[in-house]
XYZ file of C-alpha atoms in Angstrom:
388
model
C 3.190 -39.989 30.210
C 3.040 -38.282 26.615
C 0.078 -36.393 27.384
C 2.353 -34.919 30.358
C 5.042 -34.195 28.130
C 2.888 -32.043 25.853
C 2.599 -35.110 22.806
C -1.092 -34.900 21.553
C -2.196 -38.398 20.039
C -5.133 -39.198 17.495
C -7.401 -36.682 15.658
C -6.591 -34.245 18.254
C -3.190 -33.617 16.822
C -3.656 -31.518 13.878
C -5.454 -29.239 15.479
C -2.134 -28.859 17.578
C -0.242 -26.167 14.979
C -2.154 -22.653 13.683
C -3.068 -23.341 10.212
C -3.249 -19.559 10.058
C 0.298 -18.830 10.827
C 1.683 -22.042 9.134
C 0.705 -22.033 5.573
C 1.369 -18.212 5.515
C 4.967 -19.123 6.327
C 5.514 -21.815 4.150
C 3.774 -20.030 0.831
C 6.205 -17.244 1.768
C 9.385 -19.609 1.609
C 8.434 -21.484 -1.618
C 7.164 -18.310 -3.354
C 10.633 -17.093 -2.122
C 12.599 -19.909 -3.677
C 10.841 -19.262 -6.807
C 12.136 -15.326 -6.886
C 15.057 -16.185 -6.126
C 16.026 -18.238 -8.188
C 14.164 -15.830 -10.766
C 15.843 -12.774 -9.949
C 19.337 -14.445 -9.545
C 19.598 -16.207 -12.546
C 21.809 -13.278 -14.509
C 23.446 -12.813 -11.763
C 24.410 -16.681 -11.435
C 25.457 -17.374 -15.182
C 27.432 -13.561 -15.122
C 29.352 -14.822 -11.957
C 33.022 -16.060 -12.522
C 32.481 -16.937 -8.511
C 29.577 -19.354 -9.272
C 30.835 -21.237 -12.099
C 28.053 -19.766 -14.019
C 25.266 -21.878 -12.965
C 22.046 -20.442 -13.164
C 21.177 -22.488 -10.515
C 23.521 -21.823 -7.922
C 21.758 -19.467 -5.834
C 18.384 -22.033 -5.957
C 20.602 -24.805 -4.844
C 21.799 -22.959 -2.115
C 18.707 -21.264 -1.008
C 16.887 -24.494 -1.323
C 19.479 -26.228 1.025
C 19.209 -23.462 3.347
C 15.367 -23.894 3.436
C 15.444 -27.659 4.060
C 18.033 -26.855 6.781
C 15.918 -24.399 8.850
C 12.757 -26.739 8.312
C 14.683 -29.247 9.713
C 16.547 -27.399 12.693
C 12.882 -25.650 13.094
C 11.027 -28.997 13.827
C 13.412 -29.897 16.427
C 13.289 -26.726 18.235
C 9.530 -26.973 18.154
C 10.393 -29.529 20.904
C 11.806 -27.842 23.391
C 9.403 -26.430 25.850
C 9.950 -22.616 25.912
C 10.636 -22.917 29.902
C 13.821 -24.299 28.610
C 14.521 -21.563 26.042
C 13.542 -18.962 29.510
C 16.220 -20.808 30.679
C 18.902 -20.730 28.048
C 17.815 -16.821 26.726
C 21.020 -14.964 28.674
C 23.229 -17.490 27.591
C 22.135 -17.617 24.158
C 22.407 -13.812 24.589
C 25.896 -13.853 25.454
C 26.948 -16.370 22.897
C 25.263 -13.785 20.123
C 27.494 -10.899 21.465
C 30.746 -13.413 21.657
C 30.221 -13.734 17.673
C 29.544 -10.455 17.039
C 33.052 -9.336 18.690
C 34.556 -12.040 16.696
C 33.176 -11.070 13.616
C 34.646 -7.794 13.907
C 38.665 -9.553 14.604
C 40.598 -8.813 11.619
C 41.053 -11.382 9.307
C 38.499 -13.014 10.885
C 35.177 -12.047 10.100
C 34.612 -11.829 6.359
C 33.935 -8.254 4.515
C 31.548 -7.473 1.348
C 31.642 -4.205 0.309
C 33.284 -2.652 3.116
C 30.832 -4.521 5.914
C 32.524 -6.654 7.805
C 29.095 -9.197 8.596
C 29.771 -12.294 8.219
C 32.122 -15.812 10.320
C 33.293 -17.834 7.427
C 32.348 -21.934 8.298
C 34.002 -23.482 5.481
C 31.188 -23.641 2.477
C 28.899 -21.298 3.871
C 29.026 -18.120 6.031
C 26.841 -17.076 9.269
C 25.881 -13.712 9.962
C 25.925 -13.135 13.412
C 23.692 -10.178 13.296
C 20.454 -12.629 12.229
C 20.618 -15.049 15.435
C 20.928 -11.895 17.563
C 18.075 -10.498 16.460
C 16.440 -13.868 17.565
C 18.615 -14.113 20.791
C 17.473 -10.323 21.754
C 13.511 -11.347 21.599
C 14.461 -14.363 23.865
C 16.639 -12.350 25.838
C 14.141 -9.464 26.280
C 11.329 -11.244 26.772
C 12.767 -13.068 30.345
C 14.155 -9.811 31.496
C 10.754 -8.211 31.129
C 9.126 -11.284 32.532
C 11.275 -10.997 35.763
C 11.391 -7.414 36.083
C 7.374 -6.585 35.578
C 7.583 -4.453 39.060
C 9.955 -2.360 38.065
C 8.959 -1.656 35.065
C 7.808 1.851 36.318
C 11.463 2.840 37.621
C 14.264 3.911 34.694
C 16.937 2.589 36.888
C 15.896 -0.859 37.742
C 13.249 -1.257 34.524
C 14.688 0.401 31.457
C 17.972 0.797 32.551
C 19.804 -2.507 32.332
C 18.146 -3.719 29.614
C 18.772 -0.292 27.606
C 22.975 -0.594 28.623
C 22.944 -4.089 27.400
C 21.638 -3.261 24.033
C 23.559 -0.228 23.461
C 26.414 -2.328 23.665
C 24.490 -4.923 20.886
C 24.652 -1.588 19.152
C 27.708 -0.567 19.269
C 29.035 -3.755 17.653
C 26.880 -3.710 15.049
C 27.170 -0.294 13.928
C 31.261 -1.133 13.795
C 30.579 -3.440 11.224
C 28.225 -1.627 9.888
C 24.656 -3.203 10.061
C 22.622 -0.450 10.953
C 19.446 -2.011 9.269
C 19.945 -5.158 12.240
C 20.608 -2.283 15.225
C 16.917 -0.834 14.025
C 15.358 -3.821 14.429
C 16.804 -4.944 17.637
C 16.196 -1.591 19.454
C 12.843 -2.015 17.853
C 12.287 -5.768 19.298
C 13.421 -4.356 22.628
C 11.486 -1.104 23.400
C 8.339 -2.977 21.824
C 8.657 -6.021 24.588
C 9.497 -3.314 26.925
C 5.879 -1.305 26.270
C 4.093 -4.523 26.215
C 5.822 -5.277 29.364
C 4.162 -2.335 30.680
C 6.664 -0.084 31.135
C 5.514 4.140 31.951
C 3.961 5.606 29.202
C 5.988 8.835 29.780
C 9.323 7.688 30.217
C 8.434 4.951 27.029
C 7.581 8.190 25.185
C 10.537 9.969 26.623
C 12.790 7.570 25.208
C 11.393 7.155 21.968
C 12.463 10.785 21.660
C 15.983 9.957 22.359
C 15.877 7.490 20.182
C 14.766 8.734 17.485
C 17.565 11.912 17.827
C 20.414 9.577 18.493
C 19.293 7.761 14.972
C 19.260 11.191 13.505
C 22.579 11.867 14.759
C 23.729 8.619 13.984
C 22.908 9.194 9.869
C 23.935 12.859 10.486
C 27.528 11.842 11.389
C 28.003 9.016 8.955
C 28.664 10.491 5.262
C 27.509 7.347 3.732
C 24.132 7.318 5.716
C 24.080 10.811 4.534
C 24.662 10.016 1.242
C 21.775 7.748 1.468
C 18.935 10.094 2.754
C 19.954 12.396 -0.090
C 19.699 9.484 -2.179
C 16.069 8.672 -1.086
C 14.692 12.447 -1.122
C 15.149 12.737 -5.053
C 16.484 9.689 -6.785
C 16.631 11.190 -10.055
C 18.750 13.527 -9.008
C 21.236 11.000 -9.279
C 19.965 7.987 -10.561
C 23.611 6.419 -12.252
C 25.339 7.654 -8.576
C 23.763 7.738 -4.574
C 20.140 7.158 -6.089
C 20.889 4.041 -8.726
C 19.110 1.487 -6.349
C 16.405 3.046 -5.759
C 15.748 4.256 -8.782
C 15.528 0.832 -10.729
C 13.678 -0.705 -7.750
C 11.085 2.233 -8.786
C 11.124 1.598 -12.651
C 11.285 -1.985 -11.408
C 7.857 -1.656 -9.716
C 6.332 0.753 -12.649
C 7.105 -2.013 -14.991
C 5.144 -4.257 -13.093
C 1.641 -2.102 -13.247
C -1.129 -4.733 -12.124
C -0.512 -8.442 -12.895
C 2.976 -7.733 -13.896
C 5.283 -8.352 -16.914
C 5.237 -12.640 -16.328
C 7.453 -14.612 -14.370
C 11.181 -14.962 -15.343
C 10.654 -11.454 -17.504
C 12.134 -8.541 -15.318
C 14.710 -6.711 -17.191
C 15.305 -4.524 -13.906
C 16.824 -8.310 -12.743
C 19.673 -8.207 -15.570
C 22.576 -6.553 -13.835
C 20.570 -3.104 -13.374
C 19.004 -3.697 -10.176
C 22.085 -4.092 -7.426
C 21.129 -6.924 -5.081
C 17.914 -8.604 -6.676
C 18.232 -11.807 -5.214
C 18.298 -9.999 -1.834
C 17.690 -6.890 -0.758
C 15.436 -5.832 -3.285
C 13.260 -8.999 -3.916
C 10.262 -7.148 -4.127
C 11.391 -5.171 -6.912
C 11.883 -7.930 -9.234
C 8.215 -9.498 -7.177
C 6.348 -6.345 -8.333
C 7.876 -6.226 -11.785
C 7.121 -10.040 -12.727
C 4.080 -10.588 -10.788
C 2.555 -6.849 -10.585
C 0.974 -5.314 -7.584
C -1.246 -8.196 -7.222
C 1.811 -10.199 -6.293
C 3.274 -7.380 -3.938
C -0.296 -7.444 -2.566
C -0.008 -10.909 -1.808
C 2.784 -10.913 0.202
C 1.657 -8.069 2.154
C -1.097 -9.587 3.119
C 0.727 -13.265 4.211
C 3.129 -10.770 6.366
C 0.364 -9.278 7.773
C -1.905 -12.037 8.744
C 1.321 -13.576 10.284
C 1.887 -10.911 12.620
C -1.939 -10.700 13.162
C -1.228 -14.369 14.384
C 1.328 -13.722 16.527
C 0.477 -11.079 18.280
C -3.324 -13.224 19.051
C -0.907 -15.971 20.215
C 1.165 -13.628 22.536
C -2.629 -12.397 24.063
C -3.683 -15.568 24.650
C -0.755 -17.006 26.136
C -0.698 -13.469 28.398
C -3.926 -14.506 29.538
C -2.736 -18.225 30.598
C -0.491 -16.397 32.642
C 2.350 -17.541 30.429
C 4.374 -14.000 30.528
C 7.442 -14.937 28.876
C 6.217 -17.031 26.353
C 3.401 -14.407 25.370
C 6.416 -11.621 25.124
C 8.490 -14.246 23.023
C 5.244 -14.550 20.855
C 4.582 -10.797 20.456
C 8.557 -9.955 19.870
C 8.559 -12.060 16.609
C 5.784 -10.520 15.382
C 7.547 -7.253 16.230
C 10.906 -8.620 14.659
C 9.003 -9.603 11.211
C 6.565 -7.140 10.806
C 9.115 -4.774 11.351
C 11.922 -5.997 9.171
C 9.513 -6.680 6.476
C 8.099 -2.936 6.818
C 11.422 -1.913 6.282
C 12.646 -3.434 3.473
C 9.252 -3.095 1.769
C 9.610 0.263 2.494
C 12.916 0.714 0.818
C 11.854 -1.192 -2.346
C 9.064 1.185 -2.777
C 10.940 4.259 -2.008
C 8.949 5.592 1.021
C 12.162 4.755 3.894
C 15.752 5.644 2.661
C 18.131 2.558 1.420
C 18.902 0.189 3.927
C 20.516 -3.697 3.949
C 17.489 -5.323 5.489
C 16.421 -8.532 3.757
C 12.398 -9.491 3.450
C 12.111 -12.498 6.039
C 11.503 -15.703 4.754
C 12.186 -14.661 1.259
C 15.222 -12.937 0.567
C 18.065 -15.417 -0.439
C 20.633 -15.552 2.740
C 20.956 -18.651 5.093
C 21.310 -17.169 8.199
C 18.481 -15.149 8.065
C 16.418 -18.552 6.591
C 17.227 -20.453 9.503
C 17.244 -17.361 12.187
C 13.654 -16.740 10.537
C 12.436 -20.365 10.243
C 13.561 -21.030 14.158
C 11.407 -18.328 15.081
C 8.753 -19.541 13.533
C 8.873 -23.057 15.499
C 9.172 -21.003 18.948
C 5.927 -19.216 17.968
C 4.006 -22.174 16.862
C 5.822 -23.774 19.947
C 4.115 -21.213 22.261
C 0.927 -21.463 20.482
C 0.884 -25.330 21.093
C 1.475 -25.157 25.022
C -1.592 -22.681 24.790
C -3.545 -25.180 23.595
C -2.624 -27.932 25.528
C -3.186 -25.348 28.734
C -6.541 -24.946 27.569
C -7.364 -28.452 27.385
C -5.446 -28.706 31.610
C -2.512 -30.601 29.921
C 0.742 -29.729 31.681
C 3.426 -29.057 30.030
């Protein structure tokens, strides 16, 4: 009966979960607690908000942490035919929040984006979970509509309608950084789908001039290009970010200046604790420690994207897609924001997955992770003619 249910007994069960993919993610989440709590601790004592505890942002990001470990290991029992299952209406329940997060006096603003649902002591972001939600979601209507996938109108179509709408929310609040990345998820399930090679290239045109005329017509995106091209231009005005974010990572040369020492961290660098992380990584631990997390990211993407193949080649469709859309969704979002911490993309609010203090994006992030070792586990018991 457990064997049936997918329950591996004896020696047999740690060989159950990737080693590969697992201690990458964990040694990203405590080396994130650490710089956290590192880069935040100004920012904590300075803060009339946080009682000035140094330790209020570790607390926090700690309890967030234990949270999505927790939530993660249950998920990691659900088979993911029952997440096939659930993935429109977990779809629909991600767009419900983010109209609701958009109802005045409703959904709370920080400088001037309206992101977050306040739940008493902490806040969600609606915006993380539908980044998760839109891999689910994309992954069973590619998985169901693998004939089509050659036609616009029954392929591309609905799927492409569907997210625009996604987008359109989340550019009204604005997230811009969270509309990249789900566009991204979606056209890269899409081409793994197999969908034409000329109308996927067609519409990576269109994309890419609808996000040009997207930052074209929005001053402040404008501002922000500007802002990347020549920081110095500008560096107490549109380029102050990104210009101690670069002095930030100069400090740092090789090995760095020691943990706990960033200057960049004391009130000069906006959003330390968050956005720009790797800053304050580069500057304390030096480009061997920037190295190192490159690397982790990588070799987790590496592993999901060898998951998603062999899971594609069990004939498990949807749960190789799912597998192969989180890589896409971190290897992208971490691109991005390391990226923007090192100059070579414009400014954008994207935080570094698994890292970056923020507990919707912890738990979004950590649930993820338990679907992909999820799907990796039902590969294995597959292989060994285990049902599950």
């Amino acid at each position: 009966m457990m064997r049936r249910l997918g329950v591996s007994q004896g020696a047999g069960a740690k060989q159950d979960l990737d080693a590969w993919l697992l201690w990458p993610a964990l040694t990203l989440l405590m080396l994130g607690m650490v710089m956290v709590y590192s880069a935040s601790i100004a920012t904590a004592e300075g803060n009339q908000f946080t009682g000035h505890q140094s330790t209020y942002y570790l607390v926090r990001h700690g309890v967030f942490i234990v949270i999505g470990l927790i939530v993660a290991i249950m998920v990691f029992q659900v088979p993911l035919r029952i997440w096939q299952q659930a993935a429109p209406w977990l779809f629909i329940a991600g767009f419900v929040l983010l109209l609701v997060v958009l109802i005045p006096h409703v959904g709370y603003s920080v400088n001037g984006a309206q992101r977050w649902l306040p739940l008493g002591p902490v806040r969600l972001q609606p915006s993380e979970l539908m980044k998760l939600f839109s891999v689910l979601y994309a992954a069973d209507y590619t998985s169901r509509k693998l004939a089509d996938m050659d036609s616009f109108r029954r392929g591309f179509a609905p799927l492409a309608v569907v997210m625009l709408l996604v987008g359109g929310l989340l550019l009204r609040e604005p997230d811009f950084g969270a509309f990249v990345v789900i566009v991204c998820i979606a056209m890269g399930i899409l081409f793994l789908g197999g969908i034409n090679a000329r109308l996927f290239g067609a519409l990576v045109v269109v994309l890419l001039a609808g996000f040009v005329i997207l930052i074209w017509t929005s001053p402040y995106r404008r501002e922000r290009i500007f802002g990347f091209m020549d920081p110095w231009q500008e560096p107490f005005g549109k380029g102050y970010q990104l210009s101690h974010a670069l002095i930030a990572f100069g400090r740092g040369e090789w090995f760095g200046v020691g943990l706990g020492a960033s200057v960049e961290k004391l009130f000069y660098l906006p959003e330390a604790h968050t956005d720009f992380l790797l800053a304050v990584i580069a500057e304390e631990l030096g480009f061997v420690g920037v190295l190192a997390v490159i690397i982790l990211f990588a070799l987790m993407v590496q592993r999901a994207f060898v998951i998603g193949r062999q899971a594609l080649k069990l004939d498990q469709i949807y749960a190789g897609l799912v597998a192969q859309g989180i890589g896409i969704w971190i290897g992208v979002q971490a691109f991005i924001n390391m990226g923007v911490n090192m100059g070579l993309l414009p400014t954008k609010g994207l935080t570094l997955p698994l890292m970056s203090f923020g507990g919707s994006g912890i738990v979004a992030n950590c649930v993820a992770l338990a679907i992909l070792l999820r799907v990796d586990y039902e590969n294995r018991l597959l292989m060994r003619g285990i049902s599950v």
